[in-house]
Amino acid sequence: MRSNDHVESGTPARRGLFVTIEGTEGAGKSTNQRFIAGLLSAHGAVEQTREPGGTTLGEELRALLLKVRPETFRFSAMAELLLIFAARAQHVEEKILPALEAGVHVVSDRFTDATYAYQGAARGLDPAIIRQLEISCIGDLQPDLTIFLKVDAATGLERVRARGESDRFEQEKISFFESVQQGYLRRAETFPARFLIIDANQPLDQVQCAIGEAVGRALDRR
Ligand code: Z5A
């Protein structure tokens, strides 16, 4: 579906707000996705989704990307990148664009900024290649608001490891997550109009206070 198609004929629905939540492990993305969806639900229908994932194909690819054991095989960085964009192309075409065009607000736990941070900054792939894939797979689709929950890598890992078994990414060294963090900060510098950086080391109520203000401003701008 192209971004200027409308789901129904007649007066097109006002486009939904597209909010993405980013951060390293344990930053509080899932927790705050639910909080944001609750805020937006006072202003219309809301779709909560995630990357990689969000569709049947995307969830299959997610399982492959996160669950494969290192002793089975090691992903090449480029193979990892291509699978993430395969999942994203399906996600945007099947779920995100139709929802936004029908006036539904979409809140995604991660989106393209994650690829620049993980596969670009941390795995060392050329951001120009990521950009080419981005244009080819999703065109000019950008979030209206990106909330970057900035947590110290050690604190975040402690939060998720308290849950039990780690996935393939969570088994990386702390230096990997520090590179991811730097990658996100560069994205925030490049796109200051849509990015909000929140200190996610703070107690949850303070994090959510800052999120509430940002979502309110994004709704006003819409
Ligand atoms: N990936 C990639 O490489 N490239 C890409 O383009 C994309 C993804 C899209 C997806 O996993 C993996 O895919 C990801 C990168 C890669 N790497 N990993 N791992 P994910 O996003 O599903 O996994 P995650 O980042 O590890 O998410 P998570 O473990 O579910 O963490 P979270 O959602 O950020 O945190 P949470 O579940 O909301 O909170 C964790 C705990 O902390 C929980 O008990 C909360 O109650 C608690 N919490 C949350 N906030 C606070 C505060 N402020 N204070 C105290 N405690 C808190």
Coordinates of C-alpha atoms and ligand atoms in Angstrom, one line a residue:
M1 CA 0.0 0.0 0.0
R2 CA 1.4 3.5 -0.9
S3 CA 1.4 6.1 1.8
N4 CA -1.1 8.3 -0.1
D5 CA -3.7 5.5 -0.5
H6 CA -6.7 5.7 1.8
V7 CA -8.4 2.7 3.4
E8 CA -11.9 4.0 2.6
S9 CA -13.3 6.2 -0.1
G10 CA -14.9 9.5 0.8
T11 CA -13.4 11.8 3.4
P12 CA -10.0 10.3 4.4
A13 CA -9.6 9.6 8.1
R14 CA -7.2 11.9 9.9
R15 CA -3.9 10.1 10.0
G16 CA -3.0 8.4 13.3
L17 CA 0.0 9.4 15.4
F18 CA 3.0 7.1 14.9
V19 CA 5.0 6.8 18.2
T20 CA 8.1 4.7 18.5
I21 CA 9.9 3.7 21.8
E22 CA 13.6 3.0 21.7
G23 CA 16.4 2.1 24.1
T24 CA 18.8 -0.6 25.2
E25 CA 17.7 -3.7 27.0
G26 CA 15.6 -3.1 30.1
A27 CA 15.1 0.6 29.5
G28 CA 11.4 0.1 30.1
K29 CA 10.1 0.1 26.5
S30 CA 7.4 -2.6 26.9
T31 CA 6.2 -1.0 30.2
N32 CA 6.0 2.4 28.7
Q33 CA 4.4 1.2 25.5
R34 CA 1.4 0.2 27.5
F35 CA 1.4 3.5 29.3
I36 CA 1.5 5.5 26.0
A37 CA -1.2 3.3 24.5
G38 CA -3.4 4.1 27.5
L39 CA -2.8 7.9 27.0
L40 CA -3.6 7.7 23.3
S41 CA -6.7 5.6 23.8
A42 CA -8.4 8.8 25.1
H43 CA -7.9 10.2 21.5
G44 CA -8.9 7.2 19.3
A45 CA -8.1 3.6 18.5
V46 CA -4.5 2.4 19.2
E47 CA -2.5 -0.4 17.7
Q48 CA 0.5 -1.7 19.8
T49 CA 3.1 -3.5 17.9
R50 CA 6.8 -4.3 18.0
E51 CA 9.9 -4.9 15.9
P52 CA 11.2 -7.2 14.8
G53 CA 7.7 -8.7 14.7
G54 CA 4.2 -7.3 14.5
T55 CA 3.0 -9.7 11.7
T56 CA 3.0 -13.5 11.3
L57 CA 6.1 -13.3 9.1
G58 CA 7.7 -10.8 11.4
E59 CA 7.2 -12.9 14.5
E60 CA 8.7 -15.9 12.7
L61 CA 11.7 -13.9 11.8
R62 CA 11.9 -12.5 15.4
A63 CA 12.1 -16.0 16.8
L64 CA 14.9 -16.8 14.4
L65 CA 16.8 -13.6 15.2
L66 CA 16.5 -13.8 19.0
K67 CA 16.3 -17.5 19.8
V68 CA 19.0 -19.2 17.7
R69 CA 21.7 -20.7 19.9
P70 CA 25.3 -19.6 19.1
E71 CA 26.3 -23.2 18.8
T72 CA 23.8 -23.8 16.0
F73 CA 25.2 -21.0 13.8
R74 CA 26.4 -17.4 14.0
F75 CA 24.6 -14.8 12.0
S76 CA 26.6 -12.6 9.7
A77 CA 25.9 -9.0 10.5
M78 CA 24.5 -8.5 6.9
A79 CA 22.2 -11.5 7.2
E80 CA 20.9 -10.1 10.5
L81 CA 20.3 -6.7 8.8
L82 CA 18.4 -8.2 5.8
L83 CA 16.1 -10.3 8.0
I84 CA 15.3 -7.2 10.2
F85 CA 14.4 -5.2 7.0
A86 CA 12.4 -8.2 5.7
A87 CA 10.3 -8.2 8.9
R88 CA 10.0 -4.3 8.7
A89 CA 8.9 -4.3 5.0
Q90 CA 6.1 -6.7 5.9
H91 CA 5.2 -4.8 9.1
V92 CA 4.9 -1.4 7.4
E93 CA 2.9 -2.7 4.4
E94 CA 0.6 -5.1 6.3
K95 CA 0.0 -3.3 9.6
I96 CA 1.5 0.1 10.2
L97 CA 0.5 2.1 7.1
P98 CA -3.1 0.7 7.0
A99 CA -3.6 1.6 10.6
L100 CA -2.2 5.1 10.3
E101 CA -4.2 5.8 7.2
A102 CA -7.4 4.5 9.0
G103 CA -6.7 7.1 11.7
V104 CA -5.5 4.6 14.2
H105 CA -2.6 5.6 16.5
V106 CA 0.4 3.2 16.3
V107 CA 2.8 2.6 19.2
S108 CA 5.8 0.5 18.2
D109 CA 8.3 -1.0 20.6
R110 CA 11.4 -0.2 18.3
F111 CA 11.6 0.8 14.6
T112 CA 14.3 1.8 12.2
D113 CA 16.4 3.9 14.6
A114 CA 17.1 0.5 16.3
T115 CA 18.7 -0.7 13.1
Y116 CA 21.1 2.3 12.9
A117 CA 22.0 1.7 16.6
Y118 CA 22.3 -2.1 16.7
Q119 CA 23.4 -3.1 13.2
G120 CA 25.1 0.2 12.4
A121 CA 26.8 1.6 15.5
A122 CA 27.2 -1.7 17.4
R123 CA 27.7 -4.3 14.6
G124 CA 29.7 -1.8 12.4
L125 CA 27.6 -1.9 9.2
D126 CA 27.8 1.2 7.0
P127 CA 24.8 3.5 7.8
A128 CA 24.6 4.3 4.0
I129 CA 23.7 0.7 3.4
I130 CA 21.0 0.9 6.1
R131 CA 19.7 4.1 4.6
Q132 CA 19.4 2.4 1.1
L133 CA 17.5 -0.4 2.6
E134 CA 15.3 1.9 4.6
I135 CA 14.3 3.9 1.4
S136 CA 13.8 0.7 -0.6
C137 CA 11.7 -1.1 2.1
I138 CA 9.6 1.7 3.8
G139 CA 10.1 4.8 1.7
D140 CA 9.8 8.1 3.7
L141 CA 7.9 6.7 6.7
Q142 CA 9.2 8.3 9.9
P143 CA 7.7 8.3 13.4
D144 CA 5.9 11.5 14.6
L145 CA 7.5 11.0 18.0
T146 CA 10.4 8.8 19.1
I147 CA 10.9 8.3 22.8
F148 CA 14.5 7.2 23.6
L149 CA 14.7 5.7 27.1
K150 CA 18.3 6.2 28.0
V151 CA 19.3 3.8 30.7
D152 CA 22.8 2.8 31.9
A153 CA 23.7 -0.4 30.1
A154 CA 24.4 -2.2 33.4
T155 CA 21.2 -1.1 35.1
G156 CA 19.1 -2.2 32.0
L157 CA 20.8 -5.6 31.8
E158 CA 20.3 -6.2 35.5
R159 CA 16.5 -5.5 35.0
V160 CA 16.1 -8.0 32.2
R161 CA 18.4 -10.6 33.6
A162 CA 16.3 -10.7 36.7
R163 CA 13.6 -12.2 34.4
G164 CA 15.7 -15.3 33.7
E165 CA 16.9 -16.7 30.4
S166 CA 18.6 -14.2 28.0
D167 CA 18.0 -13.9 24.2
R168 CA 20.9 -13.7 21.7
F169 CA 21.2 -9.9 21.9
E170 CA 21.1 -9.9 25.7
Q171 CA 24.1 -12.2 25.8
E172 CA 26.3 -9.4 24.2
K173 CA 29.0 -7.7 26.3
I174 CA 28.3 -4.3 28.0
S175 CA 30.5 -2.5 25.4
F176 CA 28.0 -3.6 22.7
F177 CA 25.2 -1.9 24.5
E178 CA 27.4 1.2 25.0
S179 CA 27.9 1.4 21.3
V180 CA 24.1 0.9 20.8
Q181 CA 23.6 3.9 23.2
Q182 CA 26.0 6.1 21.2
G183 CA 24.2 5.1 18.0
Y184 CA 20.8 6.2 19.4
L185 CA 22.3 9.5 20.7
R186 CA 23.6 10.2 17.1
R187 CA 20.1 9.5 15.7
A188 CA 18.6 11.9 18.3
E189 CA 21.1 14.6 17.3
T190 CA 20.2 14.1 13.6
F191 CA 16.4 14.2 14.2
P192 CA 15.9 16.5 17.2
A193 CA 12.3 17.4 16.1
R194 CA 10.9 13.9 16.6
F195 CA 13.3 12.6 19.3
L196 CA 12.8 12.9 23.0
I197 CA 15.5 11.6 25.3
I198 CA 14.3 10.5 28.7
D199 CA 16.6 9.5 31.6
A200 CA 15.2 6.0 32.2
N201 CA 17.4 5.4 35.3
Q202 CA 14.8 7.5 37.1
P203 CA 11.8 6.0 38.9
L204 CA 9.0 4.9 36.6
D205 CA 6.6 7.7 37.7
Q206 CA 9.1 10.4 36.7
V207 CA 9.8 8.7 33.4
Q208 CA 6.0 8.5 32.7
C209 CA 5.5 12.1 33.7
A210 CA 8.0 13.2 30.9
I211 CA 6.4 10.8 28.4
G212 CA 2.9 12.1 29.2
E213 CA 4.1 15.7 28.4
A214 CA 5.7 14.6 25.1
V215 CA 2.7 12.7 24.0
G216 CA 0.5 15.7 24.8
R217 CA 2.7 17.9 22.7
A218 CA 2.7 15.5 19.8
L219 CA -1.1 15.3 19.8
D220 CA -1.3 19.1 19.8
R221 CA 1.0 19.3 16.8
R222 CA -0.9 16.8 14.8
Ligands
Z5A1 N1 16.9 -5.4 17.2 C1 18.0 -5.0 16.3 O1 19.1 -5.5 16.5 N2 17.7 -4.2 15.3 C2 16.5 -3.7 15.0 O2 16.3 -3.0 14.0 C3 15.4 -4.0 15.9 C4 15.7 -4.9 17.0 C5 14.0 -3.5 15.6 C6 14.5 -7.1 20.3 O3 14.3 -7.3 21.6 C7 15.9 -7.3 20.0 O4 16.1 -7.1 18.6 C8 16.7 -6.2 20.6 C9 17.5 -5.5 19.5 C10 17.2 -6.3 18.3 N3 17.7 -6.7 21.5 N4 17.6 -7.2 22.5 N5 17.6 -7.9 23.5 P1 13.3 -6.5 22.5 O5 13.2 -5.1 22.0 O6 12.0 -7.2 22.6 O7 14.1 -6.7 23.8 P2 14.6 -5.8 24.9 O8 15.2 -4.5 24.4 O9 15.6 -6.7 25.6 O10 13.3 -5.5 25.6 P3 12.9 -5.9 27.0 O11 13.9 -6.9 27.6 O12 11.5 -6.4 27.0 O13 13.1 -4.6 27.8 P4 12.2 -3.3 27.9 O14 11.0 -3.5 27.1 O15 13.0 -2.1 27.5 O16 11.9 -3.2 29.4 P5 10.6 -3.6 30.2 O17 10.2 -5.1 30.0 O18 9.5 -2.6 30.1 O19 11.2 -3.5 31.7 C11 12.1 -4.4 32.2 C12 11.9 -4.5 33.7 O20 12.4 -3.2 34.3 C13 10.5 -4.7 34.2 O21 10.6 -5.5 35.3 C14 10.0 -3.3 34.5 O22 9.0 -3.3 35.5 C15 11.3 -2.7 35.0 N6 11.4 -1.2 34.8 C16 11.0 -0.5 33.7 N7 11.2 0.8 33.9 C17 11.7 1.0 35.1 C18 12.2 2.1 35.9 N8 12.2 3.4 35.4 N9 12.7 1.9 37.1 C19 12.8 0.6 37.6 N10 12.4 -0.5 36.9 C20 11.8 -0.3 35.7

